[in-house]
């Protein structure tokens, strides 16, 4: 089963909106959705928080940017409309399909 994990700092409004959109899409698609909240900035590296929300698709970071440091700050995503604080959900789900196909072909 496909898995989306969202790592965020507690109270992030972008993450809350993203979760609502993804929950609505679960009716159309079969994926599991997990959330891990970081409550202290010093726990960011250990938890894998590189800006919030950090999104893992089957364990692979969506739009990974290792130039950024682990920490509690707002993340920016590249979308068809430019740089946005919110990922394009359709693109995110398409990328999840690509990750799944890649895992099956390497399997």
mmCIF file of N, CA and C in Angstrom:
data_model
loop_
_atom_site.group_PDB
_atom_site.id
_atom_site.type_symbol
_atom_site.label_atom_id
_atom_site.label_comp_id
_atom_site.label_asym_id
_atom_site.label_seq_id
_atom_site.Cartn_x
_atom_site.Cartn_y
_atom_site.Cartn_z
ATOM 1 N N UNK A 1 0.848 -1.181 0.000
ATOM 2 C CA UNK A 1 0.000 0.000 0.000
ATOM 3 C C UNK A 1 0.894 1.245 0.000
ATOM 4 N N UNK A 2 0.474 2.226 -0.757
ATOM 5 C CA UNK A 2 1.205 3.481 -0.810
ATOM 6 C C UNK A 2 1.062 4.212 0.519
ATOM 7 N N UNK A 3 2.126 4.924 0.899
ATOM 8 C CA UNK A 3 2.154 5.569 2.206
ATOM 9 C C UNK A 3 2.622 7.013 2.062
ATOM 10 N N UNK A 4 1.857 7.929 2.646
ATOM 11 C CA UNK A 4 2.250 9.334 2.723
ATOM 12 C C UNK A 4 2.456 9.662 4.191
ATOM 13 N N UNK A 5 3.640 10.164 4.510
ATOM 14 C CA UNK A 5 3.937 10.593 5.874
ATOM 15 C C UNK A 5 4.246 12.078 5.833
ATOM 16 N N UNK A 6 3.609 12.813 6.713
ATOM 17 C CA UNK A 6 3.823 14.250 6.795
ATOM 18 C C UNK A 6 4.453 14.551 8.148
ATOM 19 N N UNK A 7 5.603 15.218 8.098
ATOM 20 C CA UNK A 7 6.291 15.639 9.310
ATOM 21 C C UNK A 7 6.125 17.154 9.392
ATOM 22 N N UNK A 8 5.661 17.626 10.530
ATOM 23 C CA UNK A 8 5.366 19.050 10.655
ATOM 24 C C UNK A 8 5.592 19.527 12.078
ATOM 25 N N UNK A 9 5.630 20.843 12.244
ATOM 26 C CA UNK A 9 5.631 21.340 13.611
ATOM 27 C C UNK A 9 4.183 21.495 14.062
ATOM 28 N N UNK A 10 3.967 21.321 15.330
ATOM 29 C CA UNK A 10 2.612 21.371 15.893
ATOM 30 C C UNK A 10 1.972 22.719 15.604
ATOM 31 N N UNK A 11 0.752 22.693 15.086
ATOM 32 C CA UNK A 11 0.005 23.917 14.832
ATOM 33 C C UNK A 11 0.220 24.543 13.469
ATOM 34 N N UNK A 12 0.912 23.880 12.569
ATOM 35 C CA UNK A 12 1.162 24.428 11.229
ATOM 36 C C UNK A 12 -0.152 24.479 10.439
ATOM 37 N N UNK A 13 -0.632 25.672 10.063
ATOM 38 C CA UNK A 13 -1.914 25.760 9.350
ATOM 39 C C UNK A 13 -1.858 25.165 7.945
ATOM 40 N N UNK A 14 -0.722 25.243 7.281
ATOM 41 C CA UNK A 14 -0.582 24.659 5.943
ATOM 42 C C UNK A 14 -0.767 23.144 6.024
ATOM 43 N N UNK A 15 -0.172 22.542 7.027
ATOM 44 C CA UNK A 15 -0.280 21.089 7.188
ATOM 45 C C UNK A 15 -1.724 20.675 7.454
ATOM 46 N N UNK A 16 -2.414 21.426 8.269
ATOM 47 C CA UNK A 16 -3.811 21.087 8.565
ATOM 48 C C UNK A 16 -4.661 21.117 7.288
ATOM 49 N N UNK A 17 -4.457 22.126 6.448
ATOM 50 C CA UNK A 17 -5.187 22.205 5.174
ATOM 51 C C UNK A 17 -4.811 21.054 4.246
ATOM 52 N N UNK A 18 -3.519 20.743 4.191
ATOM 53 C CA UNK A 18 -3.051 19.638 3.353
ATOM 54 C C UNK A 18 -3.669 18.315 3.804
ATOM 55 N N UNK A 19 -3.724 18.097 5.097
ATOM 56 C CA UNK A 19 -4.317 16.861 5.613
ATOM 57 C C UNK A 19 -5.777 16.722 5.214
ATOM 58 N N UNK A 20 -6.512 17.811 5.268
ATOM 59 C CA UNK A 20 -7.921 17.768 4.847
ATOM 60 C C UNK A 20 -8.052 17.382 3.376
ATOM 61 N N UNK A 21 -7.225 17.981 2.527
ATOM 62 C CA UNK A 21 -7.276 17.654 1.096
ATOM 63 C C UNK A 21 -6.908 16.194 0.839
ATOM 64 N N UNK A 22 -5.879 15.720 1.524
ATOM 65 C CA UNK A 22 -5.470 14.332 1.323
ATOM 66 C C UNK A 22 -6.500 13.355 1.869
ATOM 67 N N UNK A 23 -7.102 13.667 2.994
ATOM 68 C CA UNK A 23 -8.154 12.801 3.534
ATOM 69 C C UNK A 23 -9.304 12.677 2.526
ATOM 70 N N UNK A 24 -9.652 13.772 1.880
ATOM 71 C CA UNK A 24 -10.709 13.735 0.857
ATOM 72 C C UNK A 24 -10.316 12.880 -0.339
ATOM 73 N N UNK A 25 -9.040 12.875 -0.695
ATOM 74 C CA UNK A 25 -8.576 12.090 -1.840
ATOM 75 C C UNK A 25 -8.483 10.606 -1.528
ATOM 76 N N UNK A 26 -8.411 10.251 -0.248
ATOM 77 C CA UNK A 26 -8.336 8.839 0.128
ATOM 78 C C UNK A 26 -9.582 8.080 -0.302
ATOM 79 N N UNK A 27 -10.677 8.781 -0.528
ATOM 80 C CA UNK A 27 -11.893 8.122 -1.002
ATOM 81 C C UNK A 27 -11.703 7.625 -2.435
ATOM 82 N N UNK A 28 -10.830 8.279 -3.202
ATOM 83 C CA UNK A 28 -10.584 7.914 -4.597
ATOM 84 C C UNK A 28 -9.396 6.970 -4.751
ATOM 85 N N UNK A 29 -8.473 7.022 -3.815
ATOM 86 C CA UNK A 29 -7.217 6.281 -3.929
ATOM 87 C C UNK A 29 -6.963 5.493 -2.662
ATOM 88 N N UNK A 30 -6.142 4.476 -2.799
ATOM 89 C CA UNK A 30 -5.800 3.637 -1.652
ATOM 90 C C UNK A 30 -4.393 3.977 -1.174
ATOM 91 N N UNK A 31 -4.296 4.829 -0.160
ATOM 92 C CA UNK A 31 -3.007 5.126 0.458
ATOM 93 C C UNK A 31 -3.222 5.359 1.945
ATOM 94 N N UNK A 32 -2.172 5.100 2.702
ATOM 95 C CA UNK A 32 -2.238 5.382 4.134
ATOM 96 C C UNK A 32 -1.595 6.729 4.392
ATOM 97 N N UNK A 33 -2.085 7.420 5.401
ATOM 98 C CA UNK A 33 -1.645 8.772 5.708
ATOM 99 C C UNK A 33 -1.235 8.836 7.173
ATOM 100 N N UNK A 34 0.008 9.251 7.399
ATOM 101 C CA UNK A 34 0.551 9.352 8.744
ATOM 102 C C UNK A 34 1.034 10.774 8.986
ATOM 103 N N UNK A 35 0.953 11.217 10.227
ATOM 104 C CA UNK A 35 1.439 12.544 10.605
ATOM 105 C C UNK A 35 2.346 12.387 11.818
ATOM 106 N N UNK A 36 3.503 13.019 11.738
ATOM 107 C CA UNK A 36 4.394 13.075 12.887
ATOM 108 C C UNK A 36 4.648 14.536 13.197
ATOM 109 N N UNK A 37 4.301 14.945 14.410
ATOM 110 C CA UNK A 37 4.461 16.341 14.809
ATOM 111 C C UNK A 37 5.725 16.514 15.630
ATOM 112 N N UNK A 38 6.414 17.599 15.350
ATOM 113 C CA UNK A 38 7.625 17.969 16.081
ATOM 114 C C UNK A 38 7.239 19.127 16.993
ATOM 115 N N UNK A 39 7.514 18.972 18.266
ATOM 116 C CA UNK A 39 7.128 19.981 19.249
ATOM 117 C C UNK A 39 8.288 20.874 19.675
ATOM 118 N N UNK A 40 9.515 20.403 19.458
ATOM 119 C CA UNK A 40 10.697 21.184 19.847
ATOM 120 C C UNK A 40 11.646 21.297 18.659
ATOM 121 N N UNK A 41 12.141 22.492 18.412
ATOM 122 C CA UNK A 41 13.040 22.728 17.278
ATOM 123 C C UNK A 41 14.261 21.819 17.323
ATOM 124 N N UNK A 42 14.755 21.537 18.507
ATOM 125 C CA UNK A 42 15.963 20.708 18.617
ATOM 126 C C UNK A 42 15.722 19.257 18.205
ATOM 127 N N UNK A 43 14.475 18.864 18.021
ATOM 128 C CA UNK A 43 14.159 17.504 17.566
ATOM 129 C C UNK A 43 14.014 17.400 16.044
ATOM 130 N N UNK A 44 14.178 18.510 15.345
ATOM 131 C CA UNK A 44 13.926 18.548 13.896
ATOM 132 C C UNK A 44 14.777 17.563 13.110
ATOM 133 N N UNK A 45 16.069 17.534 13.343
ATOM 134 C CA UNK A 45 16.953 16.659 12.575
ATOM 135 C C UNK A 45 16.621 15.193 12.843
ATOM 136 N N UNK A 46 16.451 14.844 14.096
ATOM 137 C CA UNK A 46 16.139 13.462 14.460
ATOM 138 C C UNK A 46 14.837 12.985 13.813
ATOM 139 N N UNK A 47 13.850 13.866 13.746
ATOM 140 C CA UNK A 47 12.547 13.514 13.178
ATOM 141 C C UNK A 47 12.510 13.642 11.654
ATOM 142 N N UNK A 48 13.523 14.302 11.065
ATOM 143 C CA UNK A 48 13.546 14.470 9.608
ATOM 144 C C UNK A 48 12.737 15.646 9.114
ATOM 145 N N UNK A 49 12.586 16.671 9.949
ATOM 146 C CA UNK A 49 11.819 17.857 9.575
ATOM 147 C C UNK A 49 12.737 18.880 8.914
ATOM 148 N N UNK A 50 12.576 19.047 7.602
ATOM 149 C CA UNK A 50 13.335 20.021 6.826
ATOM 150 C C UNK A 50 12.351 21.053 6.295
ATOM 151 N N UNK A 51 11.783 21.816 7.206
ATOM 152 C CA UNK A 51 10.712 22.742 6.867
ATOM 153 C C UNK A 51 9.392 22.007 6.954
ATOM 154 N N UNK A 52 8.357 22.776 7.246
ATOM 155 C CA UNK A 52 7.059 22.131 7.424
ATOM 156 C C UNK A 52 6.090 22.553 6.331
ATOM 157 N N UNK A 53 5.399 21.643 5.729
ATOM 158 C CA UNK A 53 5.448 20.212 5.984
ATOM 159 C C UNK A 53 6.532 19.520 5.153
ATOM 160 N N UNK A 54 7.222 18.574 5.764
ATOM 161 C CA UNK A 54 8.098 17.660 5.039
ATOM 162 C C UNK A 54 7.236 16.459 4.683
ATOM 163 N N UNK A 55 7.229 16.078 3.417
ATOM 164 C CA UNK A 55 6.341 15.017 2.938
ATOM 165 C C UNK A 55 7.174 13.849 2.436
ATOM 166 N N UNK A 56 6.907 12.672 2.978
ATOM 167 C CA UNK A 56 7.574 11.448 2.535
ATOM 168 C C UNK A 56 6.576 10.569 1.809
ATOM 169 N N UNK A 57 6.951 10.136 0.619
ATOM 170 C CA UNK A 57 6.128 9.241 -0.197
ATOM 171 C C UNK A 57 6.814 7.888 -0.213
ATOM 172 N N UNK A 58 6.243 6.926 0.479
ATOM 173 C CA UNK A 58 6.876 5.615 0.650
ATOM 174 C C UNK A 58 8.319 5.773 1.141
ATOM 175 N N UNK A 59 8.525 6.739 2.024
ATOM 176 C CA UNK A 59 9.838 6.959 2.623
ATOM 177 C C UNK A 59 10.749 7.895 1.863
ATOM 178 N N UNK A 60 10.346 8.320 0.679
ATOM 179 C CA UNK A 60 11.169 9.230 -0.134
ATOM 180 C C UNK A 60 10.620 10.646 -0.037
ATOM 181 N N UNK A 61 11.515 11.573 0.207
ATOM 182 C CA UNK A 61 11.072 12.947 0.405
ATOM 183 C C UNK A 61 10.590 13.580 -0.897
ATOM 184 N N UNK A 62 9.431 14.180 -0.848
ATOM 185 C CA UNK A 62 8.842 14.901 -1.980
ATOM 186 C C UNK A 62 9.527 16.258 -2.090
ATOM 187 N N UNK A 63 10.032 16.561 -3.271
ATOM 188 C CA UNK A 63 10.763 17.802 -3.554
ATOM 189 C C UNK A 63 11.871 18.027 -2.530
ATOM 190 N N UNK A 64 12.717 17.033 -2.414
ATOM 191 C CA UNK A 64 13.827 17.092 -1.463
ATOM 192 C C UNK A 64 14.791 18.219 -1.814
ATOM 193 N N UNK A 65 15.218 18.935 -0.794
ATOM 194 C CA UNK A 65 16.203 20.004 -0.966
ATOM 195 C C UNK A 65 17.149 19.956 0.219
ATOM 196 N N UNK A 66 18.247 19.260 0.060
ATOM 197 C CA UNK A 66 19.184 19.111 1.157
ATOM 198 C C UNK A 66 20.043 20.362 1.367
ATOM 199 N N UNK A 67 19.853 21.382 0.565
ATOM 200 C CA UNK A 67 20.528 22.647 0.822
ATOM 201 C C UNK A 67 19.919 23.315 2.049
ATOM 202 N N UNK A 68 18.689 22.940 2.344
ATOM 203 C CA UNK A 68 18.024 23.488 3.526
ATOM 204 C C UNK A 68 18.451 22.690 4.756
ATOM 205 N N UNK A 69 18.342 23.332 5.894
ATOM 206 C CA UNK A 69 18.711 22.688 7.154
ATOM 207 C C UNK A 69 17.466 22.165 7.856
ATOM 208 N N UNK A 70 17.683 21.166 8.696
ATOM 209 C CA UNK A 70 16.581 20.677 9.516
ATOM 210 C C UNK A 70 16.136 21.816 10.422
ATOM 211 N N UNK A 71 14.831 21.937 10.600
ATOM 212 C CA UNK A 71 14.347 22.990 11.478
ATOM 213 C C UNK A 71 12.866 23.241 11.356
ATOM 214 N N UNK A 72 12.409 24.100 12.233
ATOM 215 C CA UNK A 72 10.997 24.474 12.307
ATOM 216 C C UNK A 72 10.829 25.787 11.560
ATOM 217 N N UNK A 73 10.485 25.702 10.291
ATOM 218 C CA UNK A 73 10.227 26.855 9.442
ATOM 219 C C UNK A 73 9.282 26.426 8.331
ATOM 220 N N UNK A 74 8.687 27.382 7.668
ATOM 221 C CA UNK A 74 7.748 27.063 6.594
ATOM 222 C C UNK A 74 8.502 26.632 5.347
ATOM 223 N N UNK A 75 8.034 25.582 4.753
ATOM 224 C CA UNK A 75 8.645 25.043 3.537
ATOM 225 C C UNK A 75 7.976 25.667 2.317
ATOM 226 N N UNK A 76 8.718 25.734 1.215
ATOM 227 C CA UNK A 76 8.191 26.257 -0.037
ATOM 228 C C UNK A 76 8.277 25.139 -1.075
ATOM 229 N N UNK A 77 7.207 24.976 -1.854
ATOM 230 C CA UNK A 77 7.141 23.934 -2.876
ATOM 231 C C UNK A 77 7.076 24.562 -4.260
ATOM 232 N N UNK A 78 7.683 23.890 -5.226
ATOM 233 C CA UNK A 78 7.588 24.313 -6.614
ATOM 234 C C UNK A 78 6.299 23.734 -7.192
ATOM 235 N N UNK A 79 5.435 24.616 -7.708
ATOM 236 C CA UNK A 79 4.177 24.182 -8.317
ATOM 237 C C UNK A 79 4.108 24.746 -9.732
ATOM 238 N N UNK A 80 3.071 24.381 -10.454
ATOM 239 C CA UNK A 80 2.907 24.912 -11.815
ATOM 240 C C UNK A 80 2.683 26.421 -11.798
ATOM 241 N N UNK A 81 2.299 26.972 -10.652
ATOM 242 C CA UNK A 81 2.083 28.414 -10.507
ATOM 243 C C UNK A 81 3.283 29.138 -9.919
ATOM 244 N N UNK A 82 4.387 28.429 -9.742
ATOM 245 C CA UNK A 82 5.574 29.026 -9.134
ATOM 246 C C UNK A 82 5.807 28.442 -7.744
ATOM 247 N N UNK A 83 6.535 29.185 -6.925
ATOM 248 C CA UNK A 83 6.847 28.727 -5.578
ATOM 249 C C UNK A 83 5.690 29.062 -4.639
ATOM 250 N N UNK A 84 5.238 28.037 -3.914
ATOM 251 C CA UNK A 84 4.073 28.179 -3.045
ATOM 252 C C UNK A 84 4.351 27.531 -1.683
ATOM 253 N N UNK A 85 3.668 27.974 -0.630
ATOM 254 C CA UNK A 85 3.824 27.337 0.683
ATOM 255 C C UNK A 85 3.075 26.009 0.790
ATOM 256 N N UNK A 86 2.299 25.705 -0.254
ATOM 257 C CA UNK A 86 1.428 24.534 -0.239
ATOM 258 C C UNK A 86 1.731 23.690 -1.471
ATOM 259 N N UNK A 87 1.960 22.397 -1.330
ATOM 260 C CA UNK A 87 2.232 21.574 -2.513
ATOM 261 C C UNK A 87 0.982 21.379 -3.366
ATOM 262 N N UNK A 88 1.190 21.165 -4.646
ATOM 263 C CA UNK A 88 0.103 20.816 -5.551
ATOM 264 C C UNK A 88 -0.263 19.355 -5.267
ATOM 265 N N UNK A 89 -1.449 19.123 -4.757
ATOM 266 C CA UNK A 89 -1.854 17.782 -4.323
ATOM 267 C C UNK A 89 -1.876 16.800 -5.490
ATOM 268 N N UNK A 90 -2.316 17.241 -6.646
ATOM 269 C CA UNK A 90 -2.339 16.347 -7.812
ATOM 270 C C UNK A 90 -0.922 15.917 -8.191
ATOM 271 N N UNK A 91 0.014 16.869 -8.181
ATOM 272 C CA UNK A 91 1.411 16.547 -8.466
ATOM 273 C C UNK A 91 1.973 15.604 -7.406
ATOM 274 N N UNK A 92 1.642 15.844 -6.161
ATOM 275 C CA UNK A 92 2.105 14.993 -5.078
ATOM 276 C C UNK A 92 1.621 13.558 -5.279
ATOM 277 N N UNK A 93 0.355 13.377 -5.623
ATOM 278 C CA UNK A 93 -0.191 12.036 -5.839
ATOM 279 C C UNK A 93 0.385 11.382 -7.094
ATOM 280 N N UNK A 94 0.642 12.167 -8.132
ATOM 281 C CA UNK A 94 1.299 11.628 -9.327
ATOM 282 C C UNK A 94 2.710 11.157 -8.993
ATOM 283 N N UNK A 95 3.398 11.927 -8.158
ATOM 284 C CA UNK A 95 4.746 11.535 -7.750
ATOM 285 C C UNK A 95 4.700 10.257 -6.910
ATOM 286 N N UNK A 96 3.663 10.111 -6.086
ATOM 287 C CA UNK A 96 3.486 8.880 -5.312
ATOM 288 C C UNK A 96 3.346 7.683 -6.249
ATOM 289 N N UNK A 97 2.611 7.840 -7.348
ATOM 290 C CA UNK A 97 2.488 6.773 -8.351
ATOM 291 C C UNK A 97 3.852 6.407 -8.929
ATOM 292 N N UNK A 98 4.650 7.425 -9.240
ATOM 293 C CA UNK A 98 5.982 7.188 -9.810
ATOM 294 C C UNK A 98 6.882 6.442 -8.825
ATOM 295 N N UNK A 99 6.828 6.820 -7.555
ATOM 296 C CA UNK A 99 7.621 6.146 -6.526
ATOM 297 C C UNK A 99 7.193 4.692 -6.418
ATOM 298 N N UNK A 100 5.896 4.451 -6.433
ATOM 299 C CA UNK A 100 5.376 3.079 -6.328
ATOM 300 C C UNK A 100 5.819 2.242 -7.528
ATOM 301 N N UNK A 101 5.719 2.790 -8.736
ATOM 302 C CA UNK A 101 6.141 2.060 -9.941
ATOM 303 C C UNK A 101 7.639 1.754 -9.884
ATOM 304 N N UNK A 102 8.425 2.710 -9.413
ATOM 305 C CA UNK A 102 9.862 2.523 -9.291
ATOM 306 C C UNK A 102 10.191 1.397 -8.324
ATOM 307 N N UNK A 103 9.479 1.350 -7.216
ATOM 308 C CA UNK A 103 9.710 0.288 -6.224
ATOM 309 C C UNK A 103 9.318 -1.072 -6.774
ATOM 310 N N UNK A 104 8.228 -1.130 -7.540
ATOM 311 C CA UNK A 104 7.783 -2.400 -8.111
ATOM 312 C C UNK A 104 8.760 -2.915 -9.163
ATOM 313 N N UNK A 105 9.329 -1.985 -9.955
ATOM 314 C CA UNK A 105 10.261 -2.420 -10.997
ATOM 315 C C UNK A 105 11.600 -2.843 -10.428
ATOM 316 N N UNK A 106 11.956 -2.333 -9.253
ATOM 317 C CA UNK A 106 13.218 -2.710 -8.607
ATOM 318 C C UNK A 106 13.056 -3.923 -7.715
ATOM 319 N N UNK A 107 11.792 -4.226 -7.412
ATOM 320 C CA UNK A 107 11.385 -5.205 -6.446
ATOM 321 C C UNK A 107 11.874 -6.540 -6.442
#
